[in-house]
Short mmCIF file of C-alpha atoms and ligand atoms in Angstrom, two decimals:
data_model
loop_
_atom_site.label_atom_id
_atom_site.label_comp_id
_atom_site.label_asym_id
_atom_site.label_seq_id
_atom_site.Cartn_x
_atom_site.Cartn_y
_atom_site.Cartn_z
CA UNK A 1 1.27 70.74 84.05
CA UNK A 2 -0.64 68.26 82.07
CA UNK A 3 0.99 66.97 78.91
CA UNK A 4 -0.10 68.68 75.53
CA UNK A 5 -2.84 66.55 73.43
CA UNK A 6 -1.32 65.81 69.90
CA UNK A 7 -3.27 66.32 66.71
CA UNK A 8 -2.50 65.13 63.31
CA UNK A 9 -4.42 66.74 60.61
CA UNK A 10 -4.55 65.59 56.78
CA UNK A 11 -6.34 67.64 54.57
CA UNK A 12 -7.14 66.85 50.87
CA UNK A 13 -8.44 69.14 47.80
CA UNK A 14 -8.11 72.68 47.54
CA UNK A 15 -6.23 75.94 49.26
CA UNK A 16 -9.39 76.54 51.12
CA UNK A 17 -8.88 73.23 53.08
CA UNK A 18 -5.30 74.06 53.67
CA UNK A 19 -6.29 77.23 55.20
CA UNK A 20 -9.38 75.42 57.31
CA UNK A 21 -7.04 72.91 58.52
CA UNK A 22 -4.73 75.65 59.92
CA UNK A 23 -7.48 77.48 61.50
CA UNK A 24 -8.77 73.98 63.16
CA UNK A 25 -5.26 73.84 64.33
CA UNK A 26 -5.58 77.53 65.71
CA UNK A 27 -8.92 76.66 67.34
CA UNK A 28 -7.74 73.30 69.24
CA UNK A 29 -4.41 75.03 69.98
CA UNK A 30 -6.73 76.86 72.51
CA UNK A 31 -7.57 73.66 74.08
CA UNK A 32 -3.86 72.19 74.32
CA UNK A 33 -3.56 70.65 71.20
CA UNK A 34 -0.05 70.65 69.52
CA UNK A 35 0.21 69.41 66.16
CA UNK A 36 2.20 66.14 65.24
CA UNK A 37 3.34 64.57 62.02
CA UNK A 38 3.05 61.26 63.34
CA UNK A 39 -0.49 59.67 63.11
CA UNK A 40 0.15 56.62 65.39
CA UNK A 41 1.15 59.16 68.15
CA UNK A 42 -2.17 61.43 67.83
CA UNK A 43 -4.45 61.95 70.52
CA UNK A 44 -7.13 63.44 67.78
CA UNK A 45 -7.02 62.66 64.07
CA UNK A 46 -8.78 64.90 61.60
CA UNK A 47 -9.38 64.18 58.29
CA UNK A 48 -10.31 67.25 56.25
CA UNK A 49 -12.21 66.17 53.20
CA UNK A 50 -12.72 66.57 49.46
CA UNK A 51 -15.88 66.00 47.77
CA UNK A 52 -15.65 67.36 44.38
CA UNK A 53 -14.85 64.27 42.33
CA UNK A 54 -15.89 60.86 43.10
CA UNK A 55 -11.90 59.75 43.50
CA UNK A 56 -11.33 62.56 46.29
CA UNK A 57 -14.42 61.29 48.34
CA UNK A 58 -13.39 57.91 48.25
CA UNK A 59 -10.10 58.03 49.71
CA UNK A 60 -12.14 59.00 52.95
CA UNK A 61 -13.15 55.61 53.50
CA UNK A 62 -9.97 53.72 52.59
CA UNK A 63 -8.10 56.18 55.09
CA UNK A 64 -10.56 55.32 57.54
CA UNK A 65 -10.04 52.00 57.23
CA UNK A 66 -6.40 52.33 58.19
CA UNK A 67 -6.84 54.70 60.99
CA UNK A 68 -9.33 51.93 62.67
CA UNK A 69 -6.19 49.58 63.09
CA UNK A 70 -4.40 53.03 64.57
CA UNK A 71 -7.11 53.64 66.84
CA UNK A 72 -7.29 49.96 67.79
CA UNK A 73 -3.47 49.98 68.59
CA UNK A 74 -3.72 53.06 70.63
CA UNK A 75 -6.38 51.35 72.58
CA UNK A 76 -4.24 48.50 73.53
CA UNK A 77 -1.63 50.78 74.57
CA UNK A 78 -4.08 52.42 77.02
CA UNK A 79 -4.89 55.61 75.05
CA UNK A 80 -8.11 56.93 73.17
CA UNK A 81 -7.64 58.28 69.61
CA UNK A 82 -10.50 60.52 68.55
CA UNK A 83 -11.38 60.97 64.93
CA UNK A 84 -12.72 63.66 63.39
CA UNK A 85 -14.12 63.77 59.81
CA UNK A 86 -14.48 67.39 58.34
CA UNK A 87 -14.55 69.23 55.20
CA UNK A 88 -17.01 68.94 52.24
CA UNK A 89 -17.34 64.93 52.53
CA UNK A 90 -18.33 65.66 55.77
CA UNK A 91 -20.92 67.87 54.72
CA UNK A 92 -22.39 65.91 51.82
CA UNK A 93 -22.30 62.24 53.55
CA UNK A 94 -22.44 63.17 57.15
CA UNK A 95 -24.70 60.59 57.97
CA UNK A 96 -23.69 57.86 55.59
CA UNK A 97 -20.23 58.14 57.52
CA UNK A 98 -21.77 57.74 60.82
CA UNK A 99 -23.51 54.77 59.70
CA UNK A 100 -20.82 53.29 57.82
CA UNK A 101 -17.45 54.18 59.90
CA UNK A 102 -17.97 53.70 63.81
CA UNK A 103 -14.35 54.19 63.84
CA UNK A 104 -15.46 58.23 63.38
CA UNK A 105 -16.51 60.28 66.76
CA UNK A 106 -17.37 63.91 65.15
CA UNK A 107 -18.51 64.55 61.67
CA UNK A 108 -18.13 68.49 61.26
CA UNK A 109 -19.09 70.49 58.02
CA UNK A 110 -16.65 73.09 56.54
CA UNK A 111 -19.15 75.72 58.22
CA UNK A 112 -19.03 74.48 61.80
CA UNK A 113 -15.46 73.68 62.71
CA UNK A 114 -15.06 76.63 65.16
CA UNK A 115 -17.57 74.38 67.14
CA UNK A 116 -15.02 71.38 67.21
CA UNK A 117 -14.28 72.11 70.77
CA UNK A 118 -17.95 71.65 72.11
CA UNK A 119 -18.18 68.81 69.74
CA UNK A 120 -15.40 66.96 70.89
CA UNK A 121 -16.66 67.17 74.34
CA UNK A 122 -19.97 66.33 73.25
CA UNK A 123 -18.59 63.24 71.77
CA UNK A 124 -16.80 62.46 75.39
CA UNK A 125 -19.90 62.57 77.11
CA UNK A 126 -22.36 60.77 74.68
CA UNK A 127 -20.28 58.94 72.32
CA UNK A 128 -20.55 60.66 68.96
CA UNK A 129 -21.56 64.20 67.33
CA UNK A 130 -22.47 65.30 63.66
CA UNK A 131 -23.02 69.05 62.60
CA UNK A 132 -23.29 69.68 59.23
CA UNK A 133 -26.21 72.39 59.53
CA UNK A 134 -25.23 75.86 58.12
CA UNK A 135 -24.93 78.01 61.27
CA UNK A 136 -26.52 81.57 61.15
CA UNK A 137 -23.18 82.85 62.83
CA UNK A 138 -20.47 83.76 60.97
CA UNK A 139 -17.63 81.15 61.65
CA UNK A 140 -14.93 83.70 61.03
CA UNK A 141 -15.95 85.84 63.54
CA UNK A 142 -15.47 82.94 66.25
CA UNK A 143 -12.41 81.66 65.40
CA UNK A 144 -9.37 82.86 67.25
CA UNK A 145 -6.67 84.95 65.59
CA UNK A 146 -3.68 82.43 64.56
CA UNK A 147 -1.04 82.91 67.22
CA UNK A 148 2.62 83.83 66.20
CA UNK A 149 3.87 80.20 66.53
CA UNK A 150 1.07 79.25 63.65
CA UNK A 151 1.78 82.02 61.81
CA UNK A 152 5.70 81.46 61.77
CA UNK A 153 4.90 77.87 60.60
CA UNK A 154 2.89 79.02 57.64
CA UNK A 155 6.46 80.64 56.45
CA UNK A 156 6.39 83.41 53.83
CA UNK A 157 3.20 82.61 51.93
CA UNK A 158 -0.03 82.35 53.38
CA UNK A 159 -3.59 82.18 52.14
CA UNK A 160 -6.48 84.03 53.60
CA UNK A 161 -10.07 83.07 53.29
CA UNK A 162 -12.15 86.36 52.03
CA UNK A 163 -15.26 84.60 50.70
CA UNK A 164 -16.66 81.15 50.63
CA UNK A 165 -19.96 79.37 49.02
CA UNK A 166 -20.77 79.82 45.55
CA UNK A 167 -24.45 80.91 44.03
CA UNK A 168 -23.34 79.77 40.18
CA UNK A 169 -24.74 76.16 40.17
CA UNK A 170 -22.84 74.81 37.59
CA UNK A 171 -24.53 71.59 36.75
CA UNK A 172 -21.60 69.46 37.72
CA UNK A 173 -20.42 71.16 40.92
CA UNK A 174 -20.91 70.30 44.49
CA UNK A 175 -19.71 73.32 45.65
CA UNK A 176 -22.89 75.38 46.12
CA UNK A 177 -24.36 72.16 48.09
CA UNK A 178 -21.17 71.53 50.33
CA UNK A 179 -20.05 75.10 51.16
CA UNK A 180 -23.45 76.79 50.79
CA UNK A 181 -24.53 80.30 49.29
CA UNK A 182 -21.74 83.01 48.72
CA UNK A 183 -20.69 84.69 52.03
CA UNK A 184 -17.96 87.68 52.06
CA UNK A 185 -16.07 88.59 55.10
CA UNK A 186 -15.49 92.19 56.10
CA UNK A 187 -12.70 94.13 54.57
CA UNK A 188 -11.90 95.02 58.21
CA UNK A 189 -11.49 91.41 59.21
CA UNK A 190 -9.50 90.58 56.40
CA UNK A 191 -6.97 93.60 56.63
CA UNK A 192 -6.60 92.66 60.71
CA UNK A 193 -5.48 89.12 59.78
CA UNK A 194 -3.16 90.23 56.77
CA UNK A 195 -1.63 92.93 58.95
CA UNK A 196 -0.95 89.97 61.72
CA UNK A 197 0.61 87.85 59.07
CA UNK A 198 2.81 90.59 57.88
CA UNK A 199 3.88 91.58 61.14
CA UNK A 200 4.81 87.93 61.67
CA UNK A 201 6.91 87.57 58.61
CA UNK A 202 4.41 86.75 55.80
CA UNK A 203 4.82 88.45 52.51
CA UNK A 204 2.96 87.06 50.05
CA UNK A 205 -0.63 86.78 50.37
CA UNK A 206 -3.46 84.78 48.24
CA UNK A 207 -7.01 85.66 48.98
CA UNK A 208 -8.96 82.73 48.24
CA UNK A 209 -12.58 81.92 47.83
CA UNK A 210 -14.40 79.41 45.71
CA UNK A 211 -15.82 82.24 43.65
CA UNK A 212 -13.23 84.98 44.96
CA UNK A 213 -14.08 87.89 42.49
CA UNK A 214 -17.92 87.48 43.65
CA UNK A 215 -16.20 89.09 46.60
CA UNK A 216 -18.40 92.11 48.04
CA UNK A 217 -17.67 92.07 51.54
CA UNK A 218 -18.35 95.15 53.78
CA UNK A 219 -15.71 97.94 53.38
CA UNK A 220 -14.83 100.43 56.11
CA UNK A 221 -17.36 103.03 54.45
CA UNK A 222 -20.31 100.63 55.26
CA UNK A 223 -20.67 99.84 51.55
CA UNK A 224 -20.03 96.59 49.51
CA UNK A 225 -16.55 96.57 48.01
CA UNK A 226 -15.24 94.56 44.87
CA UNK A 227 -12.26 92.46 44.81
CA UNK A 228 -10.75 95.26 43.06
CA UNK A 229 -10.92 97.50 45.81
CA UNK A 230 -9.94 95.04 48.34
CA UNK A 231 -6.40 94.61 46.84
CA UNK A 232 -6.02 98.16 46.41
CA UNK A 233 -6.34 98.36 50.44
CA UNK A 234 -4.45 95.53 51.26
CA UNK A 235 -1.43 96.67 48.93
CA UNK A 236 -0.77 99.48 51.44
CA UNK A 237 -0.28 96.99 54.17
CA UNK A 238 3.72 97.34 54.98
CA UNK A 239 5.55 93.94 54.63
CA UNK A 240 3.23 92.55 51.87
CA UNK A 241 5.01 92.85 48.68
CA UNK A 242 2.85 89.99 46.68
CA UNK A 243 -0.63 89.57 46.26
CA UNK A 244 -2.66 86.94 44.45
CA UNK A 245 -6.21 85.72 44.17
CA UNK A 246 -8.04 82.42 43.36
CA UNK A 247 -10.45 81.08 42.01
CA UNK A 248 -12.36 83.56 39.81
CA UNK A 249 -15.39 83.07 37.68
CA UNK A 250 -15.07 84.67 34.01
CA UNK A 251 -18.49 86.29 34.59
CA UNK A 252 -17.41 88.22 37.77
CA UNK A 253 -14.29 89.97 36.04
CA UNK A 254 -15.02 93.48 36.72
CA UNK A 255 -13.24 96.76 35.72
CA UNK A 256 -11.85 97.15 39.48
CA UNK A 257 -10.36 93.95 39.41
CA UNK A 258 -8.50 94.70 35.50
CA UNK A 259 -7.59 98.13 36.62
CA UNK A 260 -5.97 96.64 40.07
CA UNK A 261 -3.83 94.66 37.43
CA UNK A 262 -3.10 97.78 35.43
CA UNK A 263 -2.11 99.61 38.73
CA UNK A 264 -0.52 97.53 41.48
CA UNK A 265 2.88 95.87 41.18
CA UNK A 266 2.08 94.03 44.32
CA UNK A 267 -0.75 92.31 42.30
CA UNK A 268 1.00 89.18 40.42
CA UNK A 269 0.34 88.91 36.76
CA UNK A 270 -0.92 85.19 37.08
CA UNK A 271 -4.54 84.62 37.09
CA UNK A 272 -6.40 81.20 37.71
CA UNK A 273 -9.51 81.66 35.57
CA UNK A 274 -11.49 78.74 34.82
CA UNK A 275 -13.38 77.95 31.49
CA UNK A 276 -14.17 74.13 31.73
CA UNK A 277 -15.10 73.84 27.96
CA UNK A 278 -14.43 75.51 24.78
CA UNK A 279 -18.25 74.58 23.48
CA UNK A 280 -20.86 77.23 23.91
CA UNK A 281 -22.98 74.25 23.69
CA UNK A 282 -21.65 72.49 26.46
CA UNK A 283 -20.92 75.62 28.43
CA UNK A 284 -24.63 75.82 28.38
CA UNK A 285 -25.69 72.61 29.57
CA UNK A 286 -22.97 73.19 32.09
CA UNK A 287 -24.83 76.36 33.53
CA UNK A 288 -21.66 78.24 33.05
CA UNK A 289 -23.29 81.67 32.30
CA UNK A 290 -20.82 82.64 30.02
CA UNK A 291 -19.99 81.59 25.88
CA UNK A 292 -16.38 80.89 24.78
CA UNK A 293 -16.29 84.34 23.23
CA UNK A 294 -17.28 86.13 26.63
CA UNK A 295 -14.21 84.28 27.91
CA UNK A 296 -11.86 85.23 25.27
CA UNK A 297 -13.20 89.27 25.97
CA UNK A 298 -12.42 88.44 29.50
CA UNK A 299 -9.15 87.51 28.71
CA UNK A 300 -8.11 90.22 26.35
CA UNK A 301 -9.33 92.98 28.91
CA UNK A 302 -6.48 91.24 31.54
CA UNK A 303 -3.89 91.69 28.83
CA UNK A 304 -4.88 94.80 27.83
CA UNK A 305 -3.99 96.39 31.43
CA UNK A 306 -1.02 93.75 32.15
CA UNK A 307 1.10 92.82 28.90
CA UNK A 308 3.03 90.13 30.93
CA UNK A 309 -0.11 88.62 32.57
CA UNK A 310 -0.26 84.67 32.32
CA UNK A 311 -3.38 82.51 32.94
CA UNK A 312 -4.08 78.99 34.09
CA UNK A 313 -7.38 77.49 33.95
CA UNK A 314 -9.78 74.00 34.75
CA UNK A 315 -11.17 71.95 32.19
CA UNK A 316 -13.75 69.05 32.16
CA UNK A 317 -13.50 66.76 29.66
CA UNK A 318 -16.38 64.03 28.80
CA UNK A 319 -19.26 66.45 30.27
CA UNK A 320 -22.48 64.22 29.15
CA UNK A 321 -23.18 64.88 25.61
CA UNK A 322 -20.03 66.15 24.97
CA UNK A 323 -19.03 65.32 20.99
CA UNK A 324 -15.80 65.21 19.29
CA UNK A 325 -16.60 68.64 17.52
CA UNK A 326 -17.76 69.80 21.27
CA UNK A 327 -14.00 68.95 22.43
CA UNK A 328 -12.10 70.24 19.51
CA UNK A 329 -13.77 73.56 20.23
CA UNK A 330 -11.99 73.25 23.47
CA UNK A 331 -8.66 72.42 21.96
CA UNK A 332 -8.95 75.22 19.77
CA UNK A 333 -9.81 77.76 22.96
CA UNK A 334 -6.67 76.42 24.70
CA UNK A 335 -4.26 76.83 21.31
CA UNK A 336 -5.79 80.61 20.77
CA UNK A 337 -5.55 81.44 24.76
CA UNK A 338 -1.99 79.90 25.20
CA UNK A 339 -2.13 78.93 29.00
CA UNK A 340 0.90 78.80 31.50
CA UNK A 341 -0.45 75.47 32.67
CA UNK A 342 -4.05 74.46 33.36
CA UNK A 343 -5.72 71.18 35.41
CA UNK A 344 -7.79 69.22 33.14
CA UNK A 345 -10.33 66.49 34.84
CA UNK A 346 -12.56 63.67 33.29
CA UNK A 347 -16.17 64.24 34.27
CA UNK A 348 -17.00 62.71 37.57
CA UNK A 349 -20.96 62.43 38.43
CA UNK A 350 -21.52 63.99 41.55
CA UNK A 351 -24.58 62.77 43.73
CA UNK A 352 -27.30 65.52 44.23
CA UNK A 353 -25.92 67.68 41.23
CA UNK A 354 -28.08 68.25 38.25
CA UNK A 355 -25.77 66.46 35.74
CA UNK A 356 -25.97 63.42 37.67
CA UNK A 357 -29.10 62.58 36.20
CA UNK A 358 -28.16 63.54 32.53
CA UNK A 359 -28.59 60.11 30.53
CA UNK A 360 -25.98 61.10 27.49
CA UNK A 361 -22.59 59.75 28.92
CA UNK A 362 -19.35 59.82 27.22
CA UNK A 363 -17.81 56.66 27.15
CA UNK A 364 -14.80 55.91 29.67
CA UNK A 365 -12.52 55.11 26.56
CA UNK A 366 -13.54 58.37 25.04
CA UNK A 367 -13.00 60.57 28.16
CA UNK A 368 -9.56 58.91 28.74
CA UNK A 369 -8.54 59.87 25.01
CA UNK A 370 -9.78 63.42 25.31
CA UNK A 371 -8.02 63.53 28.26
CA UNK A 372 -4.79 62.67 26.91
CA UNK A 373 -4.95 64.98 24.31
CA UNK A 374 -6.01 67.92 26.00
CA UNK A 375 -3.25 67.22 28.72
CA UNK A 376 -0.57 66.73 25.58
CA UNK A 377 -1.71 70.27 24.56
CA UNK A 378 -1.47 71.95 27.84
CA UNK A 379 2.07 70.29 28.67
CA UNK A 380 3.35 71.75 25.56
CA UNK A 381 2.47 75.06 26.52
CA UNK A 382 3.66 75.06 30.09
CA UNK A 383 6.77 73.52 28.97
CA UNK A 384 7.30 76.34 26.10
CA UNK A 385 6.27 79.07 28.77
CA UNK A 386 8.74 77.64 31.48
CA UNK A 387 11.69 77.36 28.72
CA UNK A 388 10.66 80.58 27.64
CA UNK A 389 12.06 81.97 30.96
CA UNK A 390 15.61 80.95 30.39
CA UNK A 391 17.99 83.63 29.89
CA UNK A 392 15.45 86.21 31.41
CA UNK A 393 16.16 88.04 34.90
CA UNK A 394 13.04 87.66 37.25
CA UNK A 395 11.91 88.41 40.39
CA UNK A 396 11.53 85.86 42.68
CA UNK A 397 10.36 85.77 46.24
CA UNK A 398 12.40 83.21 48.55
CA UNK A 399 10.60 81.08 50.71
CA UNK A 400 12.63 78.33 52.17
CA UNK A 401 16.28 76.56 52.08
CA UNK A 402 16.00 74.06 49.02
CA UNK A 403 16.79 70.10 49.55
CA UNK A 404 20.18 70.85 47.84
CA UNK A 405 22.79 72.01 50.68
CA UNK A 406 23.64 75.69 50.16
CA UNK A 407 20.47 76.40 47.79
CA UNK A 408 17.29 78.53 48.44
CA UNK A 409 13.92 78.12 46.83
CA UNK A 410 11.22 80.59 45.79
CA UNK A 411 8.77 81.44 42.94
CA UNK A 412 8.58 83.60 40.31
CA UNK A 413 5.48 86.10 39.56
CA UNK A 414 4.07 82.78 37.84
CA UNK A 415 4.57 80.49 40.73
CA UNK A 416 7.43 78.68 39.04
CA UNK A 417 10.05 77.26 41.51
CA UNK A 418 13.22 78.86 41.27
CA UNK A 419 16.22 77.88 43.14
CA UNK A 420 19.64 79.63 43.46
CA UNK A 421 22.72 79.22 45.44
CA UNK A 422 22.41 81.69 48.31
CA UNK A 423 22.37 82.33 52.06
CA UNK A 424 19.04 81.93 53.95
CA UNK A 425 19.30 85.35 54.77
CA UNK A 426 17.62 86.06 51.22
CA UNK A 427 14.42 84.33 52.56
CA UNK A 428 11.59 86.54 52.52
CA UNK A 429 13.10 89.06 50.02
CA UNK A 430 12.20 89.31 46.53
CA UNK A 431 15.37 89.61 44.51
CA UNK A 432 16.37 89.48 40.63
CA UNK A 433 17.41 85.86 39.51
CA UNK A 434 19.05 85.34 36.21
CA UNK A 435 17.57 82.23 34.84
CA UNK A 436 19.92 79.90 33.39
CA UNK A 437 18.42 76.44 32.95
CA UNK A 438 15.14 74.46 33.61
CA UNK A 439 15.19 71.24 35.41
CA UNK A 440 11.62 69.39 34.96
CA UNK A 441 9.41 72.20 36.86
CA UNK A 442 11.91 73.99 38.46
CA UNK A 443 13.91 77.19 36.99
CA UNK A 444 17.42 77.03 38.07
CA UNK A 445 19.59 80.57 38.30
CA UNK A 446 21.74 82.84 39.92
CA UNK A 447 21.12 85.92 41.76
CA UNK A 448 22.01 89.64 40.20
CA UNK A 449 22.87 92.39 42.09
CA UNK A 450 20.03 94.91 41.50
CA UNK A 451 19.09 97.50 39.61
CA UNK A 452 18.31 95.22 37.06
CA UNK A 453 16.55 95.68 33.97
CA UNK A 454 13.02 94.77 33.46
CA UNK A 455 12.36 91.44 32.13
CA UNK A 456 10.28 90.93 28.86
CA UNK A 457 7.02 89.57 29.04
CA UNK A 458 7.16 85.82 29.13
CA UNK A 459 3.79 84.01 27.97
CA UNK A 460 3.73 80.83 30.58
CA UNK A 461 4.37 77.73 34.79
CA UNK A 462 3.56 75.41 37.05
CA UNK A 463 0.25 76.63 38.74
CA UNK A 464 -0.09 75.87 42.44
CA UNK A 465 -2.75 73.66 43.73
CA UNK A 466 -5.90 76.28 43.09
CA UNK A 467 -9.26 76.80 45.33
CA UNK A 468 -11.77 74.73 43.94
CA UNK A 469 -14.31 76.72 42.63
CA UNK A 470 -15.47 78.70 39.98
N1 LIG B 1 -16.47 66.02 37.57
C1 LIG B 1 -15.00 66.51 37.22
N2 LIG B 1 -14.48 67.71 37.48
C2 LIG B 1 -15.20 68.56 38.27
N3 LIG B 1 -14.69 69.61 38.63
C3 LIG B 1 -15.79 70.30 39.65
N4 LIG B 1 -16.98 69.38 39.88
C4 LIG B 1 -16.32 68.51 38.63
C5 LIG B 1 -16.90 67.15 38.26
N5 LIG B 1 -18.10 66.93 38.82
C6 LIG B 1 -13.62 70.34 38.59
C7 LIG B 1 -13.84 71.79 37.70
C8 LIG B 1 -13.40 72.92 38.73
C9 LIG B 1 -12.37 72.14 39.40
C10 LIG B 1 -12.20 72.82 40.93
O1 LIG B 1 -12.85 70.68 39.68
O2 LIG B 1 -12.83 71.83 36.72
O3 LIG B 1 -12.88 74.15 38.45
FE1 LIG B 2 -19.74 77.72 41.82
FE2 LIG B 2 -16.98 77.00 40.38
FE3 LIG B 2 -18.67 75.23 41.24
FE4 LIG B 2 -19.37 76.66 39.30
S1 LIG B 2 -17.60 75.20 39.25
S2 LIG B 2 -20.71 75.85 40.79
S3 LIG B 2 -18.54 78.68 39.57
S4 LIG B 2 -17.65 76.73 42.41
#
């Protein structure tokens, strides 16, 4: 039998890239590839790239510089190392990559990675291959279902893509260009994947999409289903104890979603809802299609449906034309909402987006200062939220052994890591934990025997990396 070929894949950016990387591994497993953590040992290296901000996309070229040395080294040992650039930089700068980086064998956009086996074969015959079209077929229909082994490697919590792309065209954002128009997967396809994951030990599913609550996939009745209906359906699947979704757009929060939060104990009360700015004028120039009051009203609807709900968000500081007054409106909104955590970024002009042509730039110094002020406020809210957990008994879904011997670690409803001394038998279960202390972002506690009193509602956590979008 021939030796399996080794594949090393490195993903940058959002949750969808993490999911896509897993699907590329699944696809290439069918071609006899197994994953390796050691890049120098790999026969195939895939960089799954992110184009959302300049810093993210520049990483590709520095990484390719390092890979050139690894490829040369492999060649000296008589081995061929193939290098693939996938993801959003591949989509946006495919030709440029081919021109600038001779080390690259294949460039493949995020809509075409199901063609990887053919592209690798093409590169072998003809030198190099580039595919960044948006193929008409649905790539999900062509991807093999994940193998048992691949699912086990995923552990207790898994992402599942339910929609991709975005039709909102915020003026700063590359997503509508790199991921294309919004497409939703049919309910039956998603349900099959979730059942398969649940049968193989997955207990928590995070539905992901760049604009996840624009979901309108075909339901079993042949009609488009909204996200709330999908969540209700998935909550019935045996073995699934927690559901989450990310990333949402404030404009697409409909009553089915609010009602799902009201009715489904499986649906975690923690929502990532980017607002980007608190200034209506800036929101207008960003083409966000909502005002700050629209956003406040959406938050109120969630809170009315589920008292213990908490939020995280994304913010951009220094968007072109942003004044001190605009920025203060952002601080005021943050103070008013009270977040469990949030991501904040300095505006980064992206080629091809409308905002990249705007002339009234905010100076680098002002951007830096605003970022610090915003992050201080967010950090203080996050610390307060985390501290408020001490003394409470909260449900934790245990995921894996912790680094400290004898401990296992899981996550609260708000994605805070929680550590307890317990046997690994508890991995995969949701158990009540009395929270005793906080170490940086991690909660420490002890298992308490059920039945427990429900914990009073806390107000805020360390959000996981989110899907780029919305
Ligand atoms: N500059 C800075 N931040 C950006 N984001 C998206 N595009 C840009 C950009 N050009 C941020 C938004 C989005 C998150 C995923 O990344 O806040 O919600
Ligand atoms: Fe779409 Fe979100 Fe990007 Fe706006 S920020 S264009 S909603 S992905």
